[in-house]
PDB file of C-alpha atoms in Angstrom:
ATOM      1  CA  MET P  15     213.228 122.098 111.355  1.00  0.00           C
ATOM      2  CA  LYS P  16     215.197 119.380 112.416  1.00  0.00           C
ATOM      3  CA  ASP P  17     212.647 117.149 113.039  1.00  0.00           C
ATOM      4  CA  VAL P  18     210.386 118.475 109.893  1.00  0.00           C
ATOM      5  CA  LYS P  19     213.332 116.195 107.896  1.00  0.00           C
ATOM      6  CA  LYS P  20     213.374 113.374 110.422  1.00  0.00           C
ATOM      7  CA  VAL P  21     209.861 112.702 109.638  1.00  0.00           C
ATOM      8  CA  ILE P  22     210.278 113.268 105.947  1.00  0.00           C
ATOM      9  CA  GLY P  23     213.384 110.702 105.903  1.00  0.00           C
ATOM     10  CA  ALA P  24     211.151 108.238 107.425  1.00  0.00           C
ATOM     11  CA  ALA P  25     207.592 108.636 105.194  1.00  0.00           C
ATOM     12  CA  ILE P  26     210.491 108.085 102.367  1.00  0.00           C
ATOM     13  CA  LEU P  27     211.899 105.188 103.895  1.00  0.00           C
ATOM     14  CA  LEU P  28     208.421 103.853 104.692  1.00  0.00           C
ATOM     15  CA  GLY P  29     207.403 104.795 101.606  1.00  0.00           C
ATOM     16  CA  LEU P  30     209.841 102.832 100.135  1.00  0.00           C
ATOM     17  CA  ALA P  31     209.957  99.687 102.753  1.00  0.00           C
ATOM     18  CA  VAL P  32     206.056  99.184 101.568  1.00  0.00           C
ATOM     19  CA  GLY P  33     206.623  99.819  97.916  1.00  0.00           C
ATOM     20  CA  ILE P  34     209.265  96.829  97.815  1.00  0.00           C
ATOM     21  CA  TYR P  35     207.057  94.799  99.609  1.00  0.00           C
ATOM     22  CA  ILE P  36     204.194  95.256  97.181  1.00  0.00           C
ATOM     23  CA  LEU P  37     207.031  94.766  94.020  1.00  0.00           C
ATOM     24  CA  GLY P  38     208.126  91.390  95.291  1.00  0.00           C
ATOM     25  CA  SER P  39     204.537  89.983  96.453  1.00  0.00           C
ATOM     26  CA  GLN P  40     203.742  90.695  93.160  1.00  0.00           C
ATOM     27  CA  GLU P  41     206.958  88.760  91.431  1.00  0.00           C
ATOM     28  CA  GLY P  42     205.979  85.864  93.287  1.00  0.00           C
ATOM     29  CA  GLY P  43     202.257  85.560  92.159  1.00  0.00           C
ATOM     30  CA  ARG P  44     200.577  82.770  94.080  1.00  0.00           C
ATOM     31  CA  TYR P  45     200.330  79.112  94.833  1.00  0.00           C
ATOM     32  CA  ILE P  46     197.610  77.875  92.494  1.00  0.00           C
ATOM     33  CA  THR P  47     195.282  75.181  94.211  1.00  0.00           C
ATOM     34  CA  LEU P  48     193.177  73.030  91.741  1.00  0.00           C
ATOM     35  CA  ARG P  49     189.974  71.020  92.611  1.00  0.00           C
ATOM     36  CA  ALA P  50     189.182  68.314  90.242  1.00  0.00           C
ATOM     37  CA  THR P  51     186.229  66.904  89.872  1.00  0.00           C
ATOM     38  CA  PHE P  52     186.621  63.796  87.640  1.00  0.00           C
ATOM     39  CA  LYS P  53     183.047  61.497  86.456  1.00  0.00           C
ATOM     40  CA  MET P  54     185.437  57.962  86.046  1.00  0.00           C
ATOM     41  CA  GLY P  55     188.337  56.936  89.000  1.00  0.00           C
ATOM     42  CA  GLY P  56     191.610  56.302  88.002  1.00  0.00           C
ATOM     43  CA  ALA P  57     192.824  59.107  87.158  1.00  0.00           C
ATOM     44  CA  VAL P  58     196.392  59.833  88.549  1.00  0.00           C
ATOM     45  CA  TYR P  59     197.924  63.471  88.774  1.00  0.00           C
ATOM     46  CA  ARG P  60     200.968  63.746  86.697  1.00  0.00           C
ATOM     47  CA  GLY P  61     201.869  66.992  87.830  1.00  0.00           C
ATOM     48  CA  TYR P  62     201.348  70.519  86.029  1.00  0.00           C
ATOM     49  CA  GLU P  63     203.519  72.507  83.490  1.00  0.00           C
ATOM     50  CA  VAL P  64     203.276  76.569  82.297  1.00  0.00           C
ATOM     51  CA  GLU P  65     202.780  76.364  79.001  1.00  0.00           C
ATOM     52  CA  GLY P  66     202.746  80.274  77.915  1.00  0.00           C
ATOM     53  CA  GLY P  67     200.313  82.102  80.548  1.00  0.00           C
ATOM     54  CA  VAL P  68     198.931  78.862  80.631  1.00  0.00           C
ATOM     55  CA  LEU P  69     198.909  76.446  84.041  1.00  0.00           C
ATOM     56  CA  VAL P  70     197.520  73.022  82.705  1.00  0.00           C
ATOM     57  CA  PHE P  71     196.663  70.488  85.717  1.00  0.00           C
ATOM     58  CA  LYS P  72     197.690  66.905  84.168  1.00  0.00           C
ATOM     59  CA  PHE P  73     196.072  63.642  84.628  1.00  0.00           C
ATOM     60  CA  GLU P  74     196.582  60.057  83.189  1.00  0.00           C
ATOM     61  CA  ARG P  75     194.131  57.708  83.233  1.00  0.00           C
ATOM     62  CA  SER P  76     195.107  53.969  81.224  1.00  0.00           C
ATOM     63  CA  GLY P  77     193.394  50.586  81.395  1.00  0.00           C
ATOM     64  CA  ASP P  78     189.642  49.422  79.977  1.00  0.00           C
ATOM     65  CA  PHE P  79     187.747  49.605  82.758  1.00  0.00           C
ATOM     66  CA  PHE P  80     187.022  52.360  84.714  1.00  0.00           C
ATOM     67  CA  THR P  81     184.764  52.893  88.007  1.00  0.00           C
ATOM     68  CA  GLN P  82     181.911  55.202  87.645  1.00  0.00           C
ATOM     69  CA  ALA P  83     182.097  57.159  90.124  1.00  0.00           C
ATOM     70  CA  ILE P  84     182.143  61.254  90.522  1.00  0.00           C
ATOM     71  CA  GLU P  85     185.554  61.996  92.718  1.00  0.00           C
ATOM     72  CA  THR P  86     186.742  65.444  93.601  1.00  0.00           C
ATOM     73  CA  LYS P  87     190.156  66.202  94.763  1.00  0.00           C
ATOM     74  CA  GLU P  88     192.231  68.684  95.332  1.00  0.00           C
ATOM     75  CA  PHE P  89     196.042  69.917  93.679  1.00  0.00           C
ATOM     76  CA  THR P  90     198.287  72.845  94.262  1.00  0.00           C
ATOM     77  CA  THR P  91     201.532  73.626  93.203  1.00  0.00           C
ATOM     78  CA  ARG P  92     204.482  74.351  94.476  1.00  0.00           C
ATOM     79  CA  GLU P  93     205.638  77.275  94.053  1.00  0.00           C
ATOM     80  CA  LYS P  94     204.014  80.835  93.863  1.00  0.00           C
ATOM     81  CA  LEU P  95     203.095  81.253  89.897  1.00  0.00           C
ATOM     82  CA  SER P  96     200.433  84.172  87.992  1.00  0.00           C
ATOM     83  CA  PRO P  97     198.875  82.250  85.661  1.00  0.00           C
ATOM     84  CA  GLU P  98     196.630  83.944  82.662  1.00  0.00           C
ATOM     85  CA  LYS P  99     194.925  80.484  83.145  1.00  0.00           C
ATOM     86  CA  VAL P 100     194.068  77.546  84.617  1.00  0.00           C
ATOM     87  CA  ILE P 101     193.242  74.185  82.635  1.00  0.00           C
ATOM     88  CA  MET P 102     192.620  70.449  83.486  1.00  0.00           C
ATOM     89  CA  GLU P 103     194.130  67.881  81.092  1.00  0.00           C
ATOM     90  CA  ILE P 104     193.111  64.359  81.131  1.00  0.00           C
ATOM     91  CA  ASN P 105     194.705  61.491  78.931  1.00  0.00           C
ATOM     92  CA  THR P 106     192.680  58.741  78.761  1.00  0.00           C
ATOM     93  CA  ASN P 107     194.354  55.978  77.076  1.00  0.00           C
ATOM     94  CA  GLY P 108     195.706  58.395  74.412  1.00  0.00           C
ATOM     95  CA  GLN P 109     192.407  60.635  73.848  1.00  0.00           C
ATOM     96  CA  ILE P 110     193.325  64.191  75.995  1.00  0.00           C
ATOM     97  CA  LYS P 111     190.367  66.679  76.888  1.00  0.00           C
ATOM     98  CA  ARG P 112     190.953  69.740  78.462  1.00  0.00           C
ATOM     99  CA  TYR P 113     188.224  71.722  80.021  1.00  0.00           C
ATOM    100  CA  GLU P 114     188.756  74.672  81.752  1.00  0.00           C
ATOM    101  CA  ALA P 115     189.193  75.808  85.433  1.00  0.00           C
ATOM    102  CA  LYS P 116     187.263  78.732  87.452  1.00  0.00           C
ATOM    103  CA  LEU P 117     188.616  81.004  89.789  1.00  0.00           C
ATOM    104  CA  ILE P 118     186.715  80.287  92.958  1.00  0.00           C
ATOM    105  CA  GLU P 119     188.526  81.595  95.888  1.00  0.00           C
ATOM    106  CA  GLU P 120     190.995  83.918  96.974  1.00  0.00           C
ATOM    107  CA  LYS P 121     193.021  83.211 100.264  1.00  0.00           C
ATOM    108  CA  GLY P 122     196.018  85.194 101.176  1.00  0.00           C
ATOM    109  CA  ASP P 123     198.730  83.563  98.660  1.00  0.00           C
ATOM    110  CA  VAL P 124     196.572  80.931  97.633  1.00  0.00           C
ATOM    111  CA  VAL P 125     194.294  81.018  94.936  1.00  0.00           C
ATOM    112  CA  ILE P 126     191.469  77.736  94.175  1.00  0.00           C
ATOM    113  CA  TYR P 127     190.240  77.272  90.570  1.00  0.00           C
ATOM    114  CA  GLU P 128     187.534  74.589  90.274  1.00  0.00           C
ATOM    115  CA  ALA P 129     187.143  72.361  86.947  1.00  0.00           C
ATOM    116  CA  SER P 130     185.310  69.524  86.360  1.00  0.00           C
ATOM    117  CA  GLU P 131     184.686  66.950  83.610  1.00  0.00           C
ATOM    118  CA  LEU P 132     181.092  66.188  84.374  1.00  0.00           C
TER     119      LEU P 132
END
């Protein structure tokens, strides 16, 4: 009878530990990587903001001349997040355009999204 109680007690403790681990990992979210493709050079990364449930990666271009070169760069959040949507925002001389990113890959605690202004 004592062995049965020990087994039941161990099973309960194991179940609690697994539950705490799962809840803790869900609350923290994941690191979000944006693979951004630009149709013109000169875009400077200005960081990211969370607007409600939307994660917005912000870029800026200023000046009169931009090279016509397609370039792709990756940017990752410094903290774990759980956004409903990921957006790439490009401000070119005050003209703001937003592009919705698409989920392309999940690797452990990193989620990779891709957006393009092409």
